XYZ file of C-alpha atoms in Angstrom:
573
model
C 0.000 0.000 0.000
C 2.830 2.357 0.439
C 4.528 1.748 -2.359
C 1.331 1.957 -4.490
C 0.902 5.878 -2.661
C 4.776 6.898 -3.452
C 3.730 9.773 -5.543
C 2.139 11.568 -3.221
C 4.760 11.184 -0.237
C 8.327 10.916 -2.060
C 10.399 12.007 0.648
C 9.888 9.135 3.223
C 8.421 6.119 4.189
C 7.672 4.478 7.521
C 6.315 1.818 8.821
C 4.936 0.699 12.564
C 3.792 -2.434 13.484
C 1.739 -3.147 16.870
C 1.362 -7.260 16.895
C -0.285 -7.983 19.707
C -3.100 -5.458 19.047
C -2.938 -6.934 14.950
C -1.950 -3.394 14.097
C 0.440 -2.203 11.173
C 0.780 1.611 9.923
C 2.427 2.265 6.798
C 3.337 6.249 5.743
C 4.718 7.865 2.757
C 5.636 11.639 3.823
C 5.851 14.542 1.703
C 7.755 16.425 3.799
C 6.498 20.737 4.257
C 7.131 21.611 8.063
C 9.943 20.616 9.829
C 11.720 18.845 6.714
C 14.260 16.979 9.632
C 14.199 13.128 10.190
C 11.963 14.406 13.657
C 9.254 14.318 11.109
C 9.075 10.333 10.461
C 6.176 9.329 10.462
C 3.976 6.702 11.761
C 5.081 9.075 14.656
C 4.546 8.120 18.807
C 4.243 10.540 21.769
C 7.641 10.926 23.858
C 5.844 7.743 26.349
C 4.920 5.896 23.103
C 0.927 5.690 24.152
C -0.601 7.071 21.106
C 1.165 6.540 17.031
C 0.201 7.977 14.420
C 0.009 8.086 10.886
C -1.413 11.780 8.959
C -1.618 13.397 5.726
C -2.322 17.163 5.735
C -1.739 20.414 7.717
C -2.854 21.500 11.190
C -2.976 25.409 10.039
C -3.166 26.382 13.622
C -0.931 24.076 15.562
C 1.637 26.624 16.927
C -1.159 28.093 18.882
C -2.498 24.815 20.089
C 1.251 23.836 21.126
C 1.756 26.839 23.549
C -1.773 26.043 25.188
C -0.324 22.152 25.302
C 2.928 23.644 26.645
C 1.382 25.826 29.644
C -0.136 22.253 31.064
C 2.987 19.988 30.917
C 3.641 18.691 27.558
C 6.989 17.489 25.945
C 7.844 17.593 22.415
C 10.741 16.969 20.638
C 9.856 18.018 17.144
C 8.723 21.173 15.140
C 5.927 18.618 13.610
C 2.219 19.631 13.397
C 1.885 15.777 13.828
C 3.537 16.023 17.404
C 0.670 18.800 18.075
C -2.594 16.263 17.156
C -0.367 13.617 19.393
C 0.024 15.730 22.338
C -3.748 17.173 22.108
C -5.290 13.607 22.124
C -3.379 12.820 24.703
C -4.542 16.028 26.868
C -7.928 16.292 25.339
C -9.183 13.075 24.250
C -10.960 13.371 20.983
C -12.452 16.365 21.786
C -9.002 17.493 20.229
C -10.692 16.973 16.976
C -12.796 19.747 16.723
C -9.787 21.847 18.248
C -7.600 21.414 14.510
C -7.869 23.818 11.747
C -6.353 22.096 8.583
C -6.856 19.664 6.094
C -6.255 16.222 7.376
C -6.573 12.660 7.753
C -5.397 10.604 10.107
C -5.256 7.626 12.054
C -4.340 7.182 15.553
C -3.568 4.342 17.557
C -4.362 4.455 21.435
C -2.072 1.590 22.890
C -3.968 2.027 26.163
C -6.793 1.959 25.401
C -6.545 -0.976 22.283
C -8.163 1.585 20.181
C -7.736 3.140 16.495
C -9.647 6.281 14.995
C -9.567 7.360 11.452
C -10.435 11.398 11.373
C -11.133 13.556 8.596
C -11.537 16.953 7.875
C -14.741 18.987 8.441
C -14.590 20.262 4.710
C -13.719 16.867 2.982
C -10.612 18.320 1.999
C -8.320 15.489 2.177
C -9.814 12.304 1.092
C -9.976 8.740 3.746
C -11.100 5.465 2.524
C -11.567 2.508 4.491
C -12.634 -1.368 3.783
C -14.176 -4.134 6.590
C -14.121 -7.630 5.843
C -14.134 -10.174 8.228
C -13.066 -8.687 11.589
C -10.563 -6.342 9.875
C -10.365 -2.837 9.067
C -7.804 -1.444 6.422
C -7.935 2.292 4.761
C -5.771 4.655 2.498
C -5.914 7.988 1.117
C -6.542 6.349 -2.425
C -8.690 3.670 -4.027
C -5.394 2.161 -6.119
C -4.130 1.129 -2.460
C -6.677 -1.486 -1.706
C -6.206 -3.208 -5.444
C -2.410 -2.773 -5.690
C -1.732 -4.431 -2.489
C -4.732 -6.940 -3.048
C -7.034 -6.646 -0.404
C -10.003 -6.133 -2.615
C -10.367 -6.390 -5.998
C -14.203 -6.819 -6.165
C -15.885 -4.020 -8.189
C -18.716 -2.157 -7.431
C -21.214 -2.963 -9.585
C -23.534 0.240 -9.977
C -20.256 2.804 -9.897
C -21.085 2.964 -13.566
C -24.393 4.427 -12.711
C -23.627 6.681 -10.317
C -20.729 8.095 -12.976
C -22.636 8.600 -16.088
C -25.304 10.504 -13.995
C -22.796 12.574 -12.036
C -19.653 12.747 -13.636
C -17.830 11.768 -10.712
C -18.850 8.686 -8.073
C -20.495 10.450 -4.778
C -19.539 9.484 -1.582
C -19.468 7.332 0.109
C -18.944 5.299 -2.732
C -16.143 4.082 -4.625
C -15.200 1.520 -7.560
C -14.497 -1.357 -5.210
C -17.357 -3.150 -3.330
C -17.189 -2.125 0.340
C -15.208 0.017 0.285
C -15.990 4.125 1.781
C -15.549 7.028 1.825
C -15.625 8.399 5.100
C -18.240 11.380 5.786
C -15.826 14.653 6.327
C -16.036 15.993 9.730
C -16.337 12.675 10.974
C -14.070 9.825 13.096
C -13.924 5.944 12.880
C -13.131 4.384 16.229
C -12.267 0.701 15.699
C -12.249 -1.296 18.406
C -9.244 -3.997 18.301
C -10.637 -5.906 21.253
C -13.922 -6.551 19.687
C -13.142 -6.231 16.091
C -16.023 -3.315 16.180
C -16.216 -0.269 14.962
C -18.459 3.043 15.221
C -18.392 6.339 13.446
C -19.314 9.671 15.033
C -19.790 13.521 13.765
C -17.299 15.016 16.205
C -18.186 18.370 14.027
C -21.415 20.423 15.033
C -22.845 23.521 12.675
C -23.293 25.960 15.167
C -27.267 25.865 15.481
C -29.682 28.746 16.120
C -27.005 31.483 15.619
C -27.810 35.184 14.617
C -27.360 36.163 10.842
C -24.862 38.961 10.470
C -27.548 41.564 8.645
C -24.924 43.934 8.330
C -23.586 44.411 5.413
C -20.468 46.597 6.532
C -19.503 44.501 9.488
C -19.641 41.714 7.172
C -17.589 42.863 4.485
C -14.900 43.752 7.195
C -15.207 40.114 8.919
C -14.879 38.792 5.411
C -11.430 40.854 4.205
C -10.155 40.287 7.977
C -11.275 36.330 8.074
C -9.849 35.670 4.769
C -6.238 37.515 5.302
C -6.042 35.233 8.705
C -6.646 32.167 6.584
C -4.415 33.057 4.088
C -1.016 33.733 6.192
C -2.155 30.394 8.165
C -1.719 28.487 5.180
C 1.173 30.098 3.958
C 2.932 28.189 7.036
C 5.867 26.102 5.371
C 9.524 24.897 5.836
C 9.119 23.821 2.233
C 9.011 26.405 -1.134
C 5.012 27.515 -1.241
C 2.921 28.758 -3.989
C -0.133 30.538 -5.801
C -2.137 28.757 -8.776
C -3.105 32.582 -10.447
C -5.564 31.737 -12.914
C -6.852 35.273 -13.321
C -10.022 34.992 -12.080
C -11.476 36.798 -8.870
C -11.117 34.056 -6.418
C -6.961 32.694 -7.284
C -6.140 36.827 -7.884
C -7.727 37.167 -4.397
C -5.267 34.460 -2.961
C -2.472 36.174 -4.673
C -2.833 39.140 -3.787
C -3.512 38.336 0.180
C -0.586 36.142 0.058
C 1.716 38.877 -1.263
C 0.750 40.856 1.776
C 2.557 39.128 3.693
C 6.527 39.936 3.545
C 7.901 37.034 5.295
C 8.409 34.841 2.765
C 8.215 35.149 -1.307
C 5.796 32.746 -2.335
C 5.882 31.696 -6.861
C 2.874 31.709 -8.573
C 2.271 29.666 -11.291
C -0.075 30.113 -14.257
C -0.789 28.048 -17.249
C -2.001 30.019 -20.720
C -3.580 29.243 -24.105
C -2.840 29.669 -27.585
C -7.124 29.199 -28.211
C -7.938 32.920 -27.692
C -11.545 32.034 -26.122
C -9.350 30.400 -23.127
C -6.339 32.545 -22.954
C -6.252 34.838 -19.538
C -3.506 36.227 -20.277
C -4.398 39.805 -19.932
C -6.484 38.730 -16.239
C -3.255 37.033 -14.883
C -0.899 40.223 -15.989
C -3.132 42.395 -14.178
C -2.435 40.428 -11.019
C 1.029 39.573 -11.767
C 2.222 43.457 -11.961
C 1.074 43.655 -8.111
C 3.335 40.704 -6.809
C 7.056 40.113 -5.687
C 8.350 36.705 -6.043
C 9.108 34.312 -8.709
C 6.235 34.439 -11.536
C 5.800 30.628 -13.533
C 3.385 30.708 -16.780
C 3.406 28.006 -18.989
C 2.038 27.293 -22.507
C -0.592 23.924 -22.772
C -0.999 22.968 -26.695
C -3.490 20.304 -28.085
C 0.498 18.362 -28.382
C 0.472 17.957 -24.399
C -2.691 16.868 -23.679
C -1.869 14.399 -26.682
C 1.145 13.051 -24.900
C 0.414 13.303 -21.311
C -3.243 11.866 -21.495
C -2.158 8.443 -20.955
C -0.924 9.497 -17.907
C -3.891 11.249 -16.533
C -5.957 8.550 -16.597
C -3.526 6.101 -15.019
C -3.110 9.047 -11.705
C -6.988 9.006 -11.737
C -7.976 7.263 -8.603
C -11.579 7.288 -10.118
C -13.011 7.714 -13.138
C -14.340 11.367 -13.137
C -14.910 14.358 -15.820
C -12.205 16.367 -14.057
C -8.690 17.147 -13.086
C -7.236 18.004 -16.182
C -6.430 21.100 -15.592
C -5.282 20.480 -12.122
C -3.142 17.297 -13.366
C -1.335 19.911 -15.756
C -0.687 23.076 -13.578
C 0.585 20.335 -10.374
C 2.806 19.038 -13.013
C 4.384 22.791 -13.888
C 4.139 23.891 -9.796
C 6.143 20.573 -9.535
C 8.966 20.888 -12.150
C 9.057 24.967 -10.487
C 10.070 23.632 -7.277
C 6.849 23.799 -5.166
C 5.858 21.542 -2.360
C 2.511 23.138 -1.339
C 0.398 25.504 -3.274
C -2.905 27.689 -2.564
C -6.006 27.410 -4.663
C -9.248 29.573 -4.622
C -11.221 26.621 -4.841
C -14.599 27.062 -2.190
C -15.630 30.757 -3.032
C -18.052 30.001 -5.826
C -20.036 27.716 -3.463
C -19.937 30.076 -0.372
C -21.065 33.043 -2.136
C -22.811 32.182 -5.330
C -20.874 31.868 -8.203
C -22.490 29.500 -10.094
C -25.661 29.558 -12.076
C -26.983 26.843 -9.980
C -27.182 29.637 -7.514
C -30.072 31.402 -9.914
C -31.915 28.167 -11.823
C -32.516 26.388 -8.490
C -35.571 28.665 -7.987
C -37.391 27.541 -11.048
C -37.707 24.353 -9.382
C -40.444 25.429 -7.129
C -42.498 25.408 -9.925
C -41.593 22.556 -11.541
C -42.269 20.299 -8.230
C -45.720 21.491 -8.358
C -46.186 19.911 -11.629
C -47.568 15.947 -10.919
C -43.836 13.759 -11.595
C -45.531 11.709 -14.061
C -45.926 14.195 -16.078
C -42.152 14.766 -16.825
C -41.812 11.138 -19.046
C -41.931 12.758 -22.257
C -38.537 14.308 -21.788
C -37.104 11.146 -22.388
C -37.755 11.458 -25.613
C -36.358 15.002 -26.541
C -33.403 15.398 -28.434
C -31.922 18.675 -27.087
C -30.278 17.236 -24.157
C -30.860 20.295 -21.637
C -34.539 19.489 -22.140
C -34.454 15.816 -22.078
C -33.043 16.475 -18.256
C -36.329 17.344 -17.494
C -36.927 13.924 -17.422
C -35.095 13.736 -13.573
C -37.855 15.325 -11.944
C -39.782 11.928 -12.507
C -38.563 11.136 -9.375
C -39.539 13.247 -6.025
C -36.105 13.202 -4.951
C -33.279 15.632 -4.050
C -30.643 14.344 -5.984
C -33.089 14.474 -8.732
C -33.058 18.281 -8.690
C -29.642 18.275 -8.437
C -29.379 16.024 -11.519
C -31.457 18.912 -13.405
C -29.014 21.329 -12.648
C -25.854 19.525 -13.047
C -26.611 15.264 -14.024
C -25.099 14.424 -17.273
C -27.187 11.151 -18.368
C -30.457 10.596 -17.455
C -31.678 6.991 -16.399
C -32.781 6.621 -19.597
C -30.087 6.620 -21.531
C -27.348 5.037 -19.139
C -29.802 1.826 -18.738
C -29.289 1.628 -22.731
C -25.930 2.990 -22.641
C -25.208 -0.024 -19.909
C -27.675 -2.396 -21.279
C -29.579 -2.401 -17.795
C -32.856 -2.297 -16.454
C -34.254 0.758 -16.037
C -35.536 -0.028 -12.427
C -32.578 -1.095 -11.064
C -30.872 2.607 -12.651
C -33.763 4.158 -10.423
C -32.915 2.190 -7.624
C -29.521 2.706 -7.047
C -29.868 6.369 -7.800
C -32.402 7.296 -5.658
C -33.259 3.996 -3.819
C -31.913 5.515 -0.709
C -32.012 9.454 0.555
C -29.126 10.355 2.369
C -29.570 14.231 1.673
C -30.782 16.463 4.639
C -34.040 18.595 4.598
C -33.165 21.362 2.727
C -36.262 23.771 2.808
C -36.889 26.062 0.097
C -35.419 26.391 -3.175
C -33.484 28.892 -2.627
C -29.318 29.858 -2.805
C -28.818 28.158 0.561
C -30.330 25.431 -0.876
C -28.061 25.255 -4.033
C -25.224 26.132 -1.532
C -25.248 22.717 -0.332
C -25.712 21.261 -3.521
C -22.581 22.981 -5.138
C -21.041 21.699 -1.332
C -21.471 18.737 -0.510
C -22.069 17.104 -4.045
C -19.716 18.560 -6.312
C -17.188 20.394 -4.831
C -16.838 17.254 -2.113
C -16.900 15.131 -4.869
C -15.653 16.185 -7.809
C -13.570 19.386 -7.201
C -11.715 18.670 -4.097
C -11.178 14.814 -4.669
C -9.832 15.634 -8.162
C -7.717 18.332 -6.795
C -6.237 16.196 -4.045
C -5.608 12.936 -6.553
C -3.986 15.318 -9.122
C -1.748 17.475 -7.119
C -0.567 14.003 -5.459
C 0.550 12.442 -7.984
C 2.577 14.932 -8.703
C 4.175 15.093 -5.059
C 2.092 18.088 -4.338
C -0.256 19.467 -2.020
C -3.385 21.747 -2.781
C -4.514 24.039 0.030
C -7.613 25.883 0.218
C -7.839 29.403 2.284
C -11.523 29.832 1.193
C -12.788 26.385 3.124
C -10.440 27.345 6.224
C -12.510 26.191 9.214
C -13.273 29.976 10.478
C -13.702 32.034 7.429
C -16.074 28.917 6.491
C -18.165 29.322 9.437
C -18.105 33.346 8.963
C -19.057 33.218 5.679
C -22.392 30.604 6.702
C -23.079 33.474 9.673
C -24.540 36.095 6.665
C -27.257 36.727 5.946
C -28.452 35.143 2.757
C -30.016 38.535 1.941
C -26.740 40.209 1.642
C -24.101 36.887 1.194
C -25.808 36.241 -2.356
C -26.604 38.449 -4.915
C -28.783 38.020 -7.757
C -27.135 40.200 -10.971
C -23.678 39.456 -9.870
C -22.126 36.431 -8.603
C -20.001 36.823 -5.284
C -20.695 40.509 -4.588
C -19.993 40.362 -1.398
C -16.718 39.178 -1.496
C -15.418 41.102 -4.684
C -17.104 44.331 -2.557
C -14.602 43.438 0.620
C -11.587 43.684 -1.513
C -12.450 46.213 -3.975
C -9.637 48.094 -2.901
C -6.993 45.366 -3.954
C -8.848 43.704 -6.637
C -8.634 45.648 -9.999
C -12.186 45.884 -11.728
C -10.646 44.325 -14.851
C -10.363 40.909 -12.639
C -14.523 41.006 -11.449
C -15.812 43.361 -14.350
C -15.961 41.064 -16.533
C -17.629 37.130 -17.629
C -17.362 34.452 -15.569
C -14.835 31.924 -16.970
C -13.398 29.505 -14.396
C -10.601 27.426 -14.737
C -10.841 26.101 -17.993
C -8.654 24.021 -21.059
C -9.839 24.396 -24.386
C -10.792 20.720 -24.376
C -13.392 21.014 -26.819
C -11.234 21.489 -29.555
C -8.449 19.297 -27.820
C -10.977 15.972 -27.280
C -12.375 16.314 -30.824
C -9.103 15.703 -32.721
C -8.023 13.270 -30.213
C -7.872 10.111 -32.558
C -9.486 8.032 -29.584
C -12.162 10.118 -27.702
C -13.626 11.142 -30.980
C -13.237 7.840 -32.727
C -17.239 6.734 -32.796
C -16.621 2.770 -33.683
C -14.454 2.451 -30.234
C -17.841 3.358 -28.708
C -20.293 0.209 -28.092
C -24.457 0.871 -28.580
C -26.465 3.553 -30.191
C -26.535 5.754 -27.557
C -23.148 6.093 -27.315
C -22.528 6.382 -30.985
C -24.803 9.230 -31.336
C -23.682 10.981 -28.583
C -19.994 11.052 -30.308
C -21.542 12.398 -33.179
C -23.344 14.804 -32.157
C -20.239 15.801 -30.103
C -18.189 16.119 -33.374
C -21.288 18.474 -34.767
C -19.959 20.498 -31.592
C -23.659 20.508 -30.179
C -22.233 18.787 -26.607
C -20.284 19.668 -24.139
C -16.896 16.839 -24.271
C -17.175 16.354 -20.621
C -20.431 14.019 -21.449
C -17.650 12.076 -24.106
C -14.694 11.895 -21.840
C -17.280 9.860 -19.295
C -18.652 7.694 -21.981
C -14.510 7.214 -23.026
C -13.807 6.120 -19.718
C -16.525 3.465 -18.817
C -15.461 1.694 -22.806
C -12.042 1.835 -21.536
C -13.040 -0.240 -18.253
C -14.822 -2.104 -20.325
């Protein structure tokens, strides 16, 4: 299993093994604070109790070592691994709650003959974990379990669940039994019993007042986000900024530049296809910074030659991570160990049009489901997506505003029954109650669906395999929970997306970076995927469906992202 997650920890590998309590660790490090050999890891306390094996940052561990310090403890490293020893040790796991990072970890409690596996409360850095027969075993990637062979067994319905997301939703994965465990939550397994429970140790604050101010809030915001910034700027290692030259990476940028301790690179990747150059954005930006600047050039040739590769660093199939698999690749070969993204600000303050076309749906729920069949049989897909609201379920409406094949298609597409495509799409409801249709409502849509599952797992598989890691100010635990605290009234905004937070830094941000279309972080990979001699090669494809979909595809009239999914599920056959 270590072996098989090299890429994403180059620098050093450990192992501990425990066997009277049938325990064995295994680390790969990527080494970014305290690069010494005090940072081997699976790691112990000084009085060997408690080991541990973690992937990620604890942003604010300096401050929870001084409180640590004032009641006794001894360390003998500059580790933030040391701190989450020390602070279960001291607080039990109420230390969980106490961490503000991106982690996961386990931790073994020799005392007590008991393991936990904790993640993150935004899902940032991904945790599986398989039982079988009195045994628990877990990674940070799917390729773990298969290289070292302790499961090989396919899920059956990830198919599915891909062609109507573009990405498998958690808790699933490709291999049977195997999970995804919920973000903000811990695994205790039990090695007496061979047991195991899992518990929320992270609580939405409840019942709080709305900030209805719009002043105060725009002050919290520019305050909240500089804090979370210079936190994650902490490093031993050479740190960076992907600039794309959009509002949300020039914010990052420009935040980071504030602060004169250290010159952080940027790096930036650029287009010859003038609809998807940025150029001009990134300039802007760039004239405002110190440090080393990076930009590099991405040609149809390189996605030619590197594709192979992208799919094999996949952990999943998903319709993403291109982009991220190419700009890790350049922050690599610059020299950087960690990097800041401005992934998170679209879904905290409305920057999709999800944020807008959710409200339509109140009216289309009052229609009777049944009536919704005939979609099926459009040919213009955006209105054959209609056909979703069939079923009285909230993945359904999130299907409308962002599914790729409706059941219809992927049972022909699969050759499968259309029941059992119903069932295991929405057989089960695992989505809260999310009132009315409204931008809170698509807020946790854009959330917990695909930025958990598509953005930030695509981000973190890419940037590994690359020996790199992705951190994200805008999902930092505090400016999170400030940004949740406004008012919906004032934290969205219906004629421009993210208002709020462009209006709290309107004296950095240059009105050519928010004046202008919305573009996100995108390849030209329309034109790319349509002269690549595979993708757009309509006899690889098997079935009708499929067939036509290429075409129509090479007619330009769909998006390739709906091609790139078919490509993958012929290529696992």
């Amino acid at each position: 299993m270590c072996s098989a997650l090299k890429h994403g920890g180059p620098d050093d590998e450990g192992i501990f093994t425990d066997e009277k309590a049938g325990l064995v660790f295994g680390h790969r490090r990527l080494s970014i604070i305290d690069l010494s050999n005090n940072g081997h890891q699976p790691m112990a306390d000084v009085g060997q109790k408690v080991w541990i094996t973690f992937n990620g940052e604890i942003y604010n561990y300096k401050e929870l070592k001084e409180q640590l310090l004032k009641t006794g403890a001894k360390f003998h490293s500059n580790t933030d691994t040391e701190v989450i020893l020390s602070a279960y040790l001291n607080w039990g796991t109420a230390a969980f709650s106490k961490f503000r990072g991106m982690f996961a970890f386990a931790l073994y409690d020799a005392i007590n003959a008991v393991t936990y596996l904790v993640r993150d409360t935004a899902g940032v850095k991904p945790l599986y974990y398989h039982i079988e027969n009195g045994a628990l075993s877990f990674a940070s990637e799917i390729k773990a379990f298969k290289i070292a062979g302790v499961t090989n067994s396919a899920d059956q319905t990830w198919p599915v669940r891909f062609l109507a997301f573009g990405h498998i939703p958690e808790p699933y994965t490709t291999l049977k039994n195997v999970y995804s465990l919920a973000k903000g939550n811990y695994l205790s397994w039990d090695h007496h019993h061979n047991t195991h429970t899992i518990t929320c140790y992270h609580d939405k604050i409840s019942g709080q007042k709305f900030i209805t101010d719009i002043n105060i809030a725009r002050t919290n915001l520019y305050d909240s986000l500089k804090t979370a910034v210079n936190r994650q700027l902490i490093a031993d290692a050479p740190i960076g900024v992907f600039l794309s030259g959009g509002v949300d990476s020039s914010l990052i940028s420009l935040l980071a530049n504030q602060q004169k301790e250290q010159h952080f690179k940027t790096i930036s990747i650029y287009f010859n296809e003038k609809p998807y150059d940025e150029r001009s954005y990134q300039n802007t930006i760039l004239k405002q910074l110190e440090g080393e600047k990076f930009a590099h050039l991405v040609q149809q040739k390189d996605f030619e030659e590197f594709f192979p590769h992208i799919l094999s660093d996949m952990d999943m199939p998903t319709t993403d991570g291109i982009n991220t698999w190419f700009i890790s690749k350049y922050a690599h070969e610059d020299g950087l160990k960690a990097v800041l993204s401005g992934v998170g600000a679209d879904e905290l303050f409305g920057g999709y049009p999800s944020f807008n076309r959710i409200k339509y749906l109140q009216y289309l729920r009052k229609i009777p489901p049944s009536l919704f069949s005939p979609a099926n049989y459009f040919t213009a897909d955006r209105f054959r997506k209609i056909s979703f609201l069939m079923h009285n379920h909230p993945l359904a409406d999130y299907l409308l505003l962002r599914g790729f094949f409706v059941p219809s298609e992927i049972a022909k597409i699969l050759d499968a029954d259309i029941k059992q495509i119903d069932e295991i799409l929405f057989g089960e409801n695992s989505v809260p109650e999310l009132g009315p249709y409204d931008e809170l409502h698509a807020a946790w849509f854009e959330t917990n669906l695909y930025m958990q599952n598509q953005l930030l797992r695509d981000t973190d598989v890419m940037s590994m395999s690359h020996g790199l890691e992705v951190r994200v100010p805008f999902l930092d635990e505090d400016f999170q929970q400030l940004a949740e605290s406004i008012s919906p009234e004032i934290r969205f905004n219906n004629s421009q997306p993210k208002k709020i937070l462009i209006d709290s830094f309107k004296q950095i941000l240059p009105k050519s970076i928010w004046d202008r279309e919305k573009m996100g972080f995108t390849f030209p990979l329309q034109e790319w995927m349509s002269k690549h001699s595979e993708i757009s090669n309509v006899d690889l494809y098997k079935g009708k469906v499929a067939q036509n979909v290429v075409k129509k595809f090479k007619k330009d009239q769909l998006h390739w992202s709906k091609v790139f999914a078919l490509y993958q599920i012929q290529m696992h056959g």
